[in-house]
Short mmCIF file of C-alpha atoms and ligand atoms in Angstrom, two decimals:
data_model
loop_
_atom_site.label_atom_id
_atom_site.label_comp_id
_atom_site.label_asym_id
_atom_site.label_seq_id
_atom_site.Cartn_x
_atom_site.Cartn_y
_atom_site.Cartn_z
CA UNK A 15 26.57 144.24 -197.91
CA UNK A 16 29.93 144.16 -198.71
CA UNK A 17 30.84 142.48 -201.89
CA UNK A 18 34.37 140.62 -201.82
CA UNK A 19 34.35 140.09 -206.03
CA UNK A 20 37.20 141.50 -208.08
CA UNK A 21 35.50 144.96 -209.61
CA UNK A 22 36.52 146.53 -213.20
CA UNK A 23 35.58 149.59 -214.17
CA UNK A 24 36.07 152.04 -216.95
CA UNK A 25 35.43 155.46 -218.17
CA UNK A 26 34.60 155.91 -221.84
CA UNK A 27 37.87 156.30 -224.04
CA UNK A 28 37.96 159.79 -225.14
CA UNK A 29 38.74 161.26 -228.38
CA UNK A 30 42.29 163.13 -228.70
CA UNK A 31 41.12 165.33 -231.44
CA UNK A 32 41.45 168.08 -228.99
CA UNK A 33 42.40 168.78 -225.48
CA UNK A 34 40.39 167.47 -222.46
CA UNK A 35 37.32 169.26 -221.58
CA UNK A 36 35.32 169.43 -218.13
CA UNK A 37 33.19 166.87 -219.33
CA UNK A 38 35.93 164.34 -219.76
CA UNK A 39 37.47 165.35 -215.98
CA UNK A 40 33.91 164.62 -214.56
CA UNK A 41 33.46 161.30 -216.26
CA UNK A 42 37.39 160.44 -215.08
CA UNK A 43 37.01 161.79 -211.53
CA UNK A 44 33.29 160.03 -210.85
CA UNK A 45 35.07 157.18 -211.92
CA UNK A 46 38.05 157.37 -210.04
CA UNK A 47 35.95 157.82 -206.60
CA UNK A 48 33.97 154.51 -207.54
CA UNK A 49 37.28 152.57 -208.17
CA UNK A 50 39.14 153.94 -204.87
CA UNK A 51 35.90 153.22 -202.92
CA UNK A 52 35.98 149.60 -204.16
CA UNK A 53 39.53 149.28 -203.04
CA UNK A 54 39.06 150.78 -199.83
CA UNK A 55 36.43 148.16 -199.31
CA UNK A 56 38.86 145.34 -199.81
CA UNK A 57 38.01 144.54 -203.30
CA UNK A 58 40.51 143.94 -206.05
CA UNK A 59 40.29 146.65 -208.42
CA UNK A 60 41.33 147.29 -211.97
CA UNK A 61 40.55 150.78 -213.36
CA UNK A 62 41.26 151.66 -216.70
CA UNK A 63 40.72 154.90 -219.01
CA UNK A 64 42.27 155.85 -222.38
CA UNK A 65 42.02 157.52 -225.82
CA UNK A 66 40.07 156.40 -229.08
CA UNK A 67 42.47 157.19 -231.61
CA UNK A 68 41.13 156.06 -234.91
CA UNK A 69 38.42 156.99 -236.81
CA UNK A 70 37.18 159.75 -239.68
CA UNK A 71 37.12 162.49 -236.79
CA UNK A 72 40.60 161.99 -235.72
CA UNK A 73 41.51 162.20 -239.71
CA UNK A 74 39.40 165.49 -240.56
CA UNK A 75 40.95 167.37 -237.59
CA UNK A 76 44.33 166.43 -238.43
CA UNK A 77 43.95 167.16 -241.98
CA UNK A 78 42.51 170.44 -240.38
CA UNK A 79 45.91 171.00 -238.67
CA UNK A 80 48.30 169.73 -241.43
CA UNK A 81 49.44 166.94 -239.40
CA UNK A 82 49.30 163.31 -239.28
CA UNK A 83 46.51 161.35 -237.32
CA UNK A 84 49.04 159.60 -235.19
CA UNK A 85 50.81 162.97 -234.32
CA UNK A 86 47.45 164.26 -233.39
CA UNK A 87 46.64 161.30 -231.34
CA UNK A 88 50.23 161.41 -229.69
CA UNK A 89 49.69 165.03 -228.80
CA UNK A 90 46.52 165.32 -227.35
CA UNK A 91 46.47 161.52 -225.78
CA UNK A 92 49.42 162.94 -223.70
CA UNK A 93 47.19 165.76 -222.54
CA UNK A 94 44.56 163.19 -221.33
CA UNK A 95 47.04 161.22 -219.09
CA UNK A 96 48.46 164.75 -217.89
CA UNK A 97 44.74 165.72 -216.82
CA UNK A 98 44.03 162.16 -215.01
CA UNK A 99 47.32 162.97 -213.19
CA UNK A 100 46.30 166.59 -212.70
CA UNK A 101 43.13 164.93 -211.04
CA UNK A 102 44.51 162.37 -208.90
CA UNK A 103 42.99 159.74 -210.78
CA UNK A 104 43.99 156.39 -209.65
CA UNK A 105 43.57 154.50 -213.12
CA UNK A 106 45.66 151.35 -213.42
CA UNK A 107 46.22 151.45 -216.94
CA UNK A 108 45.66 153.78 -219.98
CA UNK A 109 45.10 152.51 -223.15
CA UNK A 110 45.57 153.87 -226.27
CA UNK A 111 43.58 152.00 -229.18
CA UNK A 112 46.79 152.62 -231.54
CA UNK A 113 48.65 150.26 -229.21
CA UNK A 114 49.45 146.86 -230.75
CA UNK A 115 47.97 145.18 -228.11
CA UNK A 116 44.55 146.34 -229.06
CA UNK A 117 45.41 145.67 -232.67
CA UNK A 118 45.35 142.00 -231.56
CA UNK A 119 42.60 142.49 -229.73
CA UNK A 120 40.41 143.80 -232.08
CA UNK A 121 41.29 141.36 -234.77
CA UNK A 122 40.64 138.40 -232.76
CA UNK A 123 37.21 139.64 -231.61
CA UNK A 124 36.26 140.25 -235.36
CA UNK A 125 37.42 136.83 -236.27
CA UNK A 126 35.14 135.15 -233.58
CA UNK A 127 32.24 137.33 -234.94
CA UNK A 128 33.11 136.20 -238.53
CA UNK A 129 33.22 132.49 -236.95
CA UNK A 130 29.91 132.90 -235.67
CA UNK A 131 28.58 134.02 -238.80
CA UNK A 132 27.62 137.46 -237.84
CA UNK A 133 29.87 139.24 -240.52
CA UNK A 134 28.82 139.63 -244.21
CA UNK A 135 30.32 141.89 -247.23
CA UNK A 136 27.70 144.19 -249.02
CA UNK A 137 27.63 147.88 -249.57
CA UNK A 138 26.34 150.70 -247.52
CA UNK A 139 24.27 153.77 -248.13
CA UNK A 140 23.18 156.14 -245.77
CA UNK A 141 23.79 158.97 -243.13
CA UNK A 142 26.67 159.17 -241.22
CA UNK A 143 27.65 161.67 -238.27
CA UNK A 144 31.53 162.27 -238.29
CA UNK A 145 31.03 164.02 -235.12
CA UNK A 146 29.42 161.04 -233.33
CA UNK A 147 31.14 158.69 -235.49
CA UNK A 148 27.58 156.91 -235.79
CA UNK A 149 25.28 155.64 -238.33
CA UNK A 150 21.54 156.91 -238.16
CA UNK A 151 18.48 156.02 -240.46
CA UNK A 152 16.82 158.38 -242.26
CA UNK A 153 13.98 158.45 -239.91
CA UNK A 154 16.35 159.99 -237.00
CA UNK A 155 17.67 162.76 -238.76
CA UNK A 156 16.17 166.26 -239.78
CA UNK A 157 16.78 169.15 -241.99
CA UNK A 158 17.29 172.58 -240.88
CA UNK A 159 18.50 175.38 -242.86
CA UNK A 160 19.42 173.32 -245.82
CA UNK A 161 21.18 171.04 -243.51
CA UNK A 162 20.59 167.49 -242.27
CA UNK A 163 21.38 166.71 -238.73
CA UNK A 164 21.51 163.71 -236.49
CA UNK A 165 19.63 162.72 -233.44
CA UNK A 166 22.80 164.51 -231.18
CA UNK A 167 22.21 167.73 -233.20
CA UNK A 168 25.39 167.01 -235.37
CA UNK A 169 25.67 167.39 -238.91
CA UNK A 170 25.22 163.82 -240.90
CA UNK A 171 26.96 163.58 -244.54
CA UNK A 172 26.03 160.52 -247.06
CA UNK A 173 27.92 157.65 -247.26
CA UNK A 174 27.72 155.01 -250.14
CA UNK A 175 30.55 152.45 -250.09
CA UNK A 176 31.47 148.66 -249.82
CA UNK A 177 31.28 147.76 -246.15
CA UNK A 178 31.19 144.59 -244.02
CA UNK A 179 28.03 144.58 -241.95
CA UNK A 180 27.45 142.98 -238.69
CA UNK A 181 23.91 141.15 -238.26
CA UNK A 182 22.87 143.15 -235.60
CA UNK A 183 18.92 142.45 -236.42
CA UNK A 184 19.75 138.65 -235.33
CA UNK A 185 20.75 140.13 -231.66
CA UNK A 186 17.46 142.13 -231.39
CA UNK A 187 15.09 139.58 -229.57
CA UNK A 188 18.29 138.12 -227.74
CA UNK A 189 19.16 141.79 -226.63
CA UNK A 190 15.36 142.29 -225.37
CA UNK A 191 15.58 139.02 -223.50
CA UNK A 192 18.84 140.01 -221.75
CA UNK A 193 17.34 143.82 -220.51
CA UNK A 194 14.36 141.64 -219.24
CA UNK A 195 16.43 139.16 -217.25
CA UNK A 196 19.29 141.91 -216.22
CA UNK A 197 17.41 144.67 -215.01
CA UNK A 198 20.53 146.18 -213.39
CA UNK A 199 22.39 145.98 -216.64
CA UNK A 200 21.53 149.82 -217.74
CA UNK A 201 20.99 152.60 -215.58
CA UNK A 202 19.55 155.09 -214.77
CA UNK A 203 16.21 154.06 -215.65
CA UNK A 204 15.79 156.92 -217.85
CA UNK A 205 18.57 155.46 -220.16
CA UNK A 206 17.14 151.75 -219.84
CA UNK A 207 14.06 152.60 -221.31
CA UNK A 208 15.33 154.79 -224.19
CA UNK A 209 17.48 151.73 -225.07
CA UNK A 210 14.68 149.47 -224.74
CA UNK A 211 12.40 150.98 -226.90
CA UNK A 212 15.30 151.80 -229.47
CA UNK A 213 16.00 148.18 -229.99
CA UNK A 214 12.02 147.52 -229.71
CA UNK A 215 11.75 150.00 -232.66
CA UNK A 216 13.69 147.37 -234.59
CA UNK A 217 17.45 146.84 -235.61
CA UNK A 218 19.22 146.82 -238.76
CA UNK A 219 22.24 145.39 -239.96
CA UNK A 220 25.19 147.38 -238.64
CA UNK A 221 28.32 148.64 -241.23
CA UNK A 222 31.18 147.87 -239.61
CA UNK A 223 33.91 148.69 -241.94
CA UNK A 224 35.20 151.39 -243.97
CA UNK A 225 36.61 151.96 -247.25
CA UNK A 226 37.16 155.60 -248.08
CA UNK A 227 39.98 156.52 -245.43
CA UNK A 228 42.68 154.18 -244.07
CA UNK A 229 43.04 155.58 -240.38
CA UNK A 230 41.88 152.56 -238.46
CA UNK A 231 42.59 148.62 -238.07
CA UNK A 232 42.65 146.92 -241.07
CA UNK A 233 40.24 143.89 -241.17
CA UNK A 234 41.47 140.44 -241.10
CA UNK A 235 42.24 139.36 -244.81
CA UNK A 236 40.75 142.28 -246.54
CA UNK A 237 42.97 145.25 -245.62
CA UNK A 238 41.22 147.95 -248.33
CA UNK A 239 38.56 147.89 -245.03
CA UNK A 240 39.42 149.67 -241.53
CA UNK A 241 37.13 148.78 -238.99
CA UNK A 242 34.40 151.16 -238.17
CA UNK A 243 35.91 152.92 -234.95
CA UNK A 244 33.26 151.77 -232.36
CA UNK A 245 33.99 148.30 -232.86
CA UNK A 246 37.49 149.22 -232.34
CA UNK A 247 36.89 151.81 -229.28
CA UNK A 248 34.32 149.52 -227.41
CA UNK A 249 37.01 146.31 -227.73
CA UNK A 250 39.28 148.64 -225.49
CA UNK A 251 37.50 147.22 -222.68
CA UNK A 252 38.66 143.43 -223.34
CA UNK A 253 42.10 144.55 -224.42
CA UNK A 254 42.95 146.01 -221.11
CA UNK A 255 41.62 142.89 -219.50
CA UNK A 256 44.23 140.61 -221.06
CA UNK A 257 42.01 139.57 -224.21
CA UNK A 258 42.86 137.98 -226.36
CA UNK A 259 44.82 135.84 -224.08
CA UNK A 260 41.81 134.46 -221.56
CA UNK A 261 44.90 133.08 -219.38
CA UNK A 262 46.61 136.31 -218.70
CA UNK A 263 46.18 137.36 -215.04
CA UNK A 264 43.65 140.11 -215.67
CA UNK A 265 41.20 138.56 -217.50
CA UNK A 266 39.10 137.47 -214.10
CA UNK A 267 38.39 141.23 -213.86
CA UNK A 268 36.26 140.77 -217.03
CA UNK A 269 33.26 141.70 -217.09
CA UNK A 270 33.30 145.61 -216.07
CA UNK A 271 31.30 148.09 -215.30
CA UNK A 272 31.51 150.69 -217.60
CA UNK A 273 30.89 154.57 -216.85
CA UNK A 274 29.81 156.86 -219.84
CA UNK A 275 27.99 159.61 -220.83
CA UNK A 276 24.41 159.53 -221.94
CA UNK A 277 25.01 160.40 -225.61
CA UNK A 278 26.64 157.10 -225.90
CA UNK A 279 24.48 154.89 -224.35
CA UNK A 280 23.31 153.12 -227.76
CA UNK A 281 26.88 152.07 -228.41
CA UNK A 282 27.62 150.63 -224.85
CA UNK A 283 24.39 148.78 -224.10
CA UNK A 284 23.03 147.69 -227.83
CA UNK A 285 26.16 147.13 -230.06
CA UNK A 286 28.65 146.17 -227.57
CA UNK A 287 26.76 143.56 -225.98
CA UNK A 288 25.68 142.64 -228.97
CA UNK A 289 29.50 142.00 -230.32
CA UNK A 290 29.93 140.14 -226.98
CA UNK A 291 27.24 137.65 -227.30
CA UNK A 292 28.69 136.83 -230.89
CA UNK A 293 31.94 136.21 -229.89
CA UNK A 294 30.95 134.44 -227.03
CA UNK A 295 32.23 136.57 -224.46
CA UNK A 296 30.46 137.72 -221.07
CA UNK A 297 28.50 140.79 -221.38
CA UNK A 298 29.07 144.16 -218.85
CA UNK A 299 27.89 144.08 -215.28
CA UNK A 300 26.56 147.34 -215.78
CA UNK A 301 26.58 150.31 -218.26
CA UNK A 302 25.54 153.50 -216.44
CA UNK A 303 25.29 156.79 -218.17
CA UNK A 304 26.09 159.96 -216.50
CA UNK A 305 24.21 163.31 -217.38
CA UNK A 306 26.01 166.28 -219.08
CA UNK A 307 28.02 169.18 -217.81
CA UNK A 308 26.44 172.21 -219.26
CA UNK A 309 28.41 175.28 -219.55
CA UNK A 310 25.49 178.16 -219.53
CA UNK A 311 23.09 175.72 -220.03
CA UNK A 312 24.80 174.61 -223.50
CA UNK A 313 26.69 171.62 -224.03
CA UNK A 314 30.16 171.56 -224.20
CA UNK A 315 31.96 170.35 -227.63
CA UNK A 316 35.36 170.52 -228.77
CA UNK A 317 33.77 171.06 -232.22
CA UNK A 318 31.75 174.05 -230.52
CA UNK A 319 34.54 175.31 -229.09
CA UNK A 320 33.12 176.57 -225.72
CA UNK A 321 34.92 173.94 -223.60
CA UNK A 322 36.05 174.86 -219.91
CA UNK A 323 39.85 173.71 -219.50
CA UNK A 324 40.17 171.27 -216.64
CA UNK A 325 43.92 172.49 -215.60
CA UNK A 326 42.85 176.09 -215.03
CA UNK A 327 39.97 174.75 -212.87
CA UNK A 328 42.18 172.64 -210.87
CA UNK A 329 45.06 175.42 -210.61
CA UNK A 330 42.53 177.97 -209.56
CA UNK A 331 40.65 176.05 -206.83
CA UNK A 332 42.52 172.76 -206.18
CA UNK A 333 41.87 169.18 -206.94
CA UNK A 334 40.14 167.99 -204.22
CA UNK A 335 37.83 171.03 -204.11
CA UNK A 336 37.20 170.58 -208.03
CA UNK A 337 36.34 166.83 -207.18
CA UNK A 338 33.86 167.55 -204.19
CA UNK A 339 32.44 170.19 -206.24
CA UNK A 340 31.46 167.89 -209.06
CA UNK A 341 30.94 164.70 -207.00
CA UNK A 342 28.75 166.26 -204.34
CA UNK A 343 26.99 169.27 -207.02
CA UNK A 344 25.50 166.77 -209.50
CA UNK A 345 23.41 164.19 -209.02
CA UNK A 346 25.13 161.06 -210.87
CA UNK A 347 22.89 160.23 -214.02
CA UNK A 348 21.73 163.64 -214.33
CA UNK A 349 22.82 167.20 -216.18
CA UNK A 350 24.33 169.45 -214.09
CA UNK A 351 25.90 173.24 -214.53
CA UNK A 352 29.03 174.76 -213.40
CA UNK A 353 29.75 178.11 -212.22
CA UNK A 354 32.61 179.56 -209.97
CA UNK A 355 30.32 180.74 -207.63
CA UNK A 356 28.52 177.24 -207.15
CA UNK A 357 32.15 176.09 -206.51
CA UNK A 358 32.96 178.69 -204.20
CA UNK A 359 29.98 177.93 -202.35
CA UNK A 360 30.80 174.16 -201.73
CA UNK A 361 34.10 174.81 -200.98
CA UNK A 362 33.08 177.43 -198.12
CA UNK A 363 30.24 175.55 -196.94
CA UNK A 364 31.06 172.03 -196.89
CA UNK A 365 34.42 171.67 -196.88
CA UNK A 366 35.78 174.69 -194.84
CA UNK A 367 32.83 175.17 -192.60
CA UNK A 368 31.41 172.07 -192.15
CA UNK A 369 34.35 169.33 -192.05
CA UNK A 370 37.15 171.75 -191.77
CA UNK A 371 35.80 173.46 -189.02
CA UNK A 372 35.07 169.91 -187.11
CA UNK A 373 38.37 168.54 -187.34
CA UNK A 374 39.78 172.14 -186.71
CA UNK A 375 38.18 172.82 -183.48
CA UNK A 376 38.03 169.44 -182.00
CA UNK A 377 41.75 168.53 -182.65
CA UNK A 378 43.08 171.82 -181.59
CA UNK A 379 41.21 171.56 -178.36
CA UNK A 380 42.94 168.34 -177.88
CA UNK A 381 46.25 169.92 -178.45
CA UNK A 382 45.57 172.45 -176.29
CA UNK A 383 43.60 170.87 -173.17
CA UNK A 384 44.63 167.10 -173.37
CA UNK A 385 48.15 167.44 -173.28
CA UNK A 386 48.80 166.91 -177.15
CA UNK A 387 47.09 163.25 -176.70
CA UNK A 388 44.10 161.61 -177.84
CA UNK A 389 42.01 161.62 -174.33
CA UNK A 390 40.72 158.74 -172.77
CA UNK A 391 36.68 158.81 -172.87
CA UNK A 392 34.70 158.30 -169.61
CA UNK A 393 31.06 156.69 -169.14
CA UNK A 394 29.40 157.30 -172.65
CA UNK A 395 26.19 159.24 -172.67
CA UNK A 396 23.29 158.48 -174.89
CA UNK A 397 24.28 161.53 -177.40
CA UNK A 398 27.61 159.92 -177.58
CA UNK A 399 26.47 156.56 -178.27
CA UNK A 400 23.81 158.34 -180.88
CA UNK A 401 26.65 159.69 -182.66
CA UNK A 402 29.17 157.07 -182.82
CA UNK A 403 26.64 154.75 -183.91
CA UNK A 404 25.77 157.07 -186.78
CA UNK A 405 29.42 157.09 -187.67
CA UNK A 406 29.69 153.36 -187.53
CA UNK A 407 27.11 152.98 -189.67
CA UNK A 408 27.36 155.36 -192.29
CA UNK A 409 29.76 153.44 -194.56
CA UNK A 410 26.66 150.98 -195.25
CA UNK A 411 24.70 153.90 -196.51
CA UNK A 412 27.80 154.99 -198.62
CA UNK A 413 28.28 151.27 -199.76
CA UNK A 414 24.48 151.06 -201.09
CA UNK A 415 24.56 154.33 -202.70
CA UNK A 416 28.16 153.67 -204.68
CA UNK A 417 26.77 150.32 -205.79
CA UNK A 418 23.79 152.36 -207.35
CA UNK A 419 26.53 155.10 -208.53
CA UNK A 420 24.76 157.60 -206.61
CA UNK A 421 28.01 159.27 -205.67
CA UNK A 422 26.37 162.43 -204.72
CA UNK A 423 24.13 160.45 -201.98
CA UNK A 424 27.19 158.74 -200.72
CA UNK A 425 29.18 162.35 -200.28
CA UNK A 426 26.14 163.92 -199.10
CA UNK A 427 25.83 161.02 -196.21
CA UNK A 428 29.27 161.81 -194.75
CA UNK A 429 28.42 165.59 -194.79
CA UNK A 430 25.59 164.67 -192.96
CA UNK A 431 27.52 162.60 -190.29
CA UNK A 432 29.79 165.74 -190.18
CA UNK A 433 26.89 168.29 -189.49
CA UNK A 434 25.63 165.94 -186.77
CA UNK A 435 29.05 166.15 -185.31
CA UNK A 436 28.91 169.48 -185.72
CA UNK A 437 25.71 169.70 -183.99
CA UNK A 438 26.95 167.59 -181.10
CA UNK A 439 29.89 169.68 -180.57
CA UNK A 440 28.13 172.96 -180.08
CA UNK A 441 25.58 171.51 -177.53
CA UNK A 442 28.19 169.45 -175.77
CA UNK A 443 30.13 172.69 -175.64
CA UNK A 444 33.87 171.23 -174.64
CA UNK A 445 35.33 174.85 -174.18
CA UNK A 446 32.71 175.35 -171.37
CA UNK A 447 33.44 171.73 -170.09
CA UNK A 448 37.10 172.64 -169.89
CA UNK A 449 36.28 174.86 -166.98
CA UNK A 450 33.84 172.68 -165.30
CA UNK A 451 34.13 168.91 -165.95
CA UNK A 452 37.57 167.90 -167.34
CA UNK A 453 36.40 164.01 -167.59
CA UNK A 454 33.60 165.11 -169.50
CA UNK A 455 35.47 167.19 -171.59
CA UNK A 456 37.77 164.44 -172.54
CA UNK A 457 35.22 162.14 -173.56
CA UNK A 458 33.07 164.64 -175.67
CA UNK A 459 36.71 165.36 -177.62
CA UNK A 460 37.48 161.68 -177.80
CA UNK A 461 33.74 161.24 -179.35
CA UNK A 462 34.51 164.01 -181.90
CA UNK A 463 37.88 163.06 -183.06
CA UNK A 464 36.71 159.70 -183.51
CA UNK A 465 33.82 160.88 -185.78
CA UNK A 466 36.55 162.73 -187.56
CA UNK A 467 38.55 159.63 -188.10
CA UNK A 468 35.85 158.09 -189.66
CA UNK A 469 34.64 160.71 -191.75
CA UNK A 470 38.31 161.20 -193.01
CA UNK A 471 38.34 157.27 -194.06
CA UNK A 472 34.97 157.72 -195.76
CA UNK A 473 36.20 160.82 -197.63
CA UNK A 474 38.99 159.30 -199.29
CA UNK A 475 37.53 158.58 -202.35
CA UNK A 476 36.24 161.46 -203.34
CA UNK A 477 38.90 164.22 -201.78
CA UNK A 478 41.67 161.60 -201.32
CA UNK A 479 44.83 164.32 -200.70
CA UNK A 480 42.80 166.01 -198.12
CA UNK A 481 41.28 162.99 -196.41
CA UNK A 482 44.69 161.73 -195.94
CA UNK A 483 46.16 164.97 -194.61
CA UNK A 484 43.32 164.39 -191.94
CA UNK A 485 44.22 161.28 -191.44
CA UNK A 486 47.64 162.42 -190.70
CA UNK A 487 46.38 164.75 -188.03
CA UNK A 488 44.97 161.80 -186.36
CA UNK A 489 48.01 159.68 -186.57
CA UNK A 490 46.13 157.04 -188.27
CA UNK A 491 48.54 154.17 -189.62
CA UNK A 492 48.57 153.69 -193.31
CA UNK A 493 47.32 150.10 -192.81
CA UNK A 494 44.70 151.34 -190.70
CA UNK A 495 42.82 153.56 -193.42
CA UNK A 496 40.61 151.02 -195.19
CA UNK A 497 36.76 150.60 -194.57
CA UNK A 498 38.06 147.51 -192.49
CA UNK A 499 39.16 149.90 -189.66
CA UNK A 500 35.75 151.97 -189.58
CA UNK A 501 33.61 151.43 -186.60
CA UNK A 502 34.94 149.94 -183.50
CA UNK A 503 37.68 147.75 -185.41
CA UNK A 504 39.90 150.91 -185.39
CA UNK A 505 38.49 153.31 -182.56
CA UNK A 506 40.90 156.12 -181.54
CA UNK A 507 43.66 154.97 -179.35
CA UNK A 508 43.87 156.94 -175.98
CA UNK A 509 47.48 158.51 -175.65
CA UNK A 510 48.08 158.93 -179.24
CA UNK A 511 50.07 162.03 -179.61
CA UNK A 512 49.08 164.64 -181.89
CA UNK A 513 50.84 167.65 -183.59
CA UNK A 514 49.19 170.98 -183.39
CA UNK A 515 46.63 170.70 -186.55
CA UNK A 516 46.80 172.57 -189.58
CA UNK A 517 43.53 173.36 -191.56
CA UNK A 518 43.17 171.04 -194.23
CA UNK A 519 40.43 172.84 -195.82
CA UNK A 520 41.15 176.46 -196.19
CA UNK A 521 38.25 178.77 -197.41
CA UNK A 522 37.93 180.15 -200.61
CA UNK A 523 37.93 183.84 -201.43
CA UNK A 524 37.60 185.22 -205.07
CA UNK A 525 40.80 186.94 -206.51
CA UNK A 526 39.50 190.41 -206.32
CA UNK A 527 38.43 189.92 -202.50
CA UNK A 528 41.84 188.99 -201.59
O1 LIG B 3 32.50 159.51 -227.25
N1 LIG B 3 29.57 166.24 -219.95
O2 LIG B 3 34.58 160.27 -226.89
P1 LIG B 3 34.60 161.69 -226.47
C1 LIG B 3 29.83 165.21 -219.46
N2 LIG B 3 35.70 158.06 -227.92
N3 LIG B 3 30.48 164.21 -219.95
C2 LIG B 3 30.60 164.57 -221.65
C3 LIG B 3 30.39 165.78 -221.99
C4 LIG B 3 30.12 166.31 -221.12
N4 LIG B 3 29.91 168.05 -221.42
N5 LIG B 3 31.28 165.84 -223.23
C5 LIG B 3 31.46 164.44 -223.30
C6 LIG B 3 33.53 159.45 -227.27
N6 LIG B 3 31.59 163.77 -222.17
C7 LIG B 3 34.15 157.97 -227.99
C8 LIG B 3 34.14 156.82 -226.56
S1 LIG B 3 34.05 154.28 -225.57
C9 LIG B 3 34.37 153.19 -226.26
C10 LIG B 3 34.27 155.39 -226.96
C11 LIG B 3 31.47 162.38 -222.19
O3 LIG B 3 35.99 162.35 -226.22
C12 LIG B 3 30.89 161.60 -223.37
O4 LIG B 3 29.80 161.13 -222.69
O5 LIG B 3 33.49 162.34 -227.27
C13 LIG B 3 31.99 160.37 -222.90
O6 LIG B 3 31.54 159.62 -222.08
C14 LIG B 3 33.38 160.60 -222.93
O7 LIG B 3 33.12 162.03 -222.42
C15 LIG B 3 34.31 161.06 -223.81
O8 LIG B 3 33.61 161.76 -225.06
#
């Protein structure tokens, strides 16, 4: 079913304590595919990404580099923006938590939580992981070789300081009731189960300010305290929607769908909804956690230093090639592994041999055998009708999969259509008909080109620049490229002149074989 409501989607905002790595790229391009899909499906979309610039981790990294945290943030936030361009991301905004609009928003939500009676001053003592910017209970930590680690495998340190607390314990039952009443709030199911059992195990009040450093947003009325970086960071999602100005044009987009990695589900599915309940604001529509991209089976991290540079990958393979690989290869929600061979295989098997071949063979036959114009089809056989019917209904499959963030299944439905079309083309053998039955050849070429048109429209969320080139080859007008033009509504017009096609998806040859 088509949904006409407005659609707000976000990535996590990344720590600019280093350059972006392929995990960041993955999250952005997956979220971009979802944003593009909904725009093409006629919805008004707000898609936001950005950088999370405060906190102890930023401060420590800056100190180690001998620069200020602001210099560090400025330098690397620029790299994240450059990555968004390199990946052809269609984000409508790029938020930085050091912007004035964000200070206003965070101080406002803080005041609302104070007004709700949910903030009090006490003193904190416990374990803190700077790398995760997270407090952990002792039972969640373990000591190995004399160092104590948190549940994500990062070292923790003992912290004791005066602190404001958020009454998270008061939200334990409210959250459980909410998860129960909104079974789609958290996905995939493994993450939902993990969150529910974490909350059921008991919530302690959360320390939400720090006094031992000053790189953060000051607590209103008590500037000795800066806010805990996660209160600050999570609030970016409403800042970008215009908060605290609830009359702003953007506010209609809230609530959002949040696309994040599985390591930060607790912040998004426990703390964030509790803050929003306290402030009397609507809760996110959905929090969906993707898996981790593993580099030779190991977690990539800036701190560990085994990061893959997304710019190098895009330079080497091409933007759409990289997008296709990650979107098709990794089951969205599960961990995935990357290798150069696997990318090369996807480029050759899917893009070049499947879709590229179908488009190139059918369109060059039209140019050569049909006077350079889209031919007029004759009566349709059952095979023609079956293929067109499959093409016409593929968007429904894609819609269902994308509504559940199953990006890889949506992409795979488009490739299944292309495989069917290749099978049809081979079986109908229009090159044989060219010598025996020109009318039938014209029909087969028309049907194939019409399927290529629909494939190209459906591919736009995933490989936007290449899909555009395919639509250019078919001389499809800019206003006839949305999903509204799929199926009967936008059938190819016989007699439309076509240029000689140029291959959209060349094969990949590793450099040494070139
Ligand atoms: O967590 N594979 O920032 P971040 C896939 N600032 N995804 C990965 C990944 C990998 N190897 N490594 C990281 C933060 N990510 C906070 C978020 S949101 C209010 C604040 C994902 O730079 C990670 O799961 O450490 C997260 O969703 C995003 O990249 C940014 O990670």
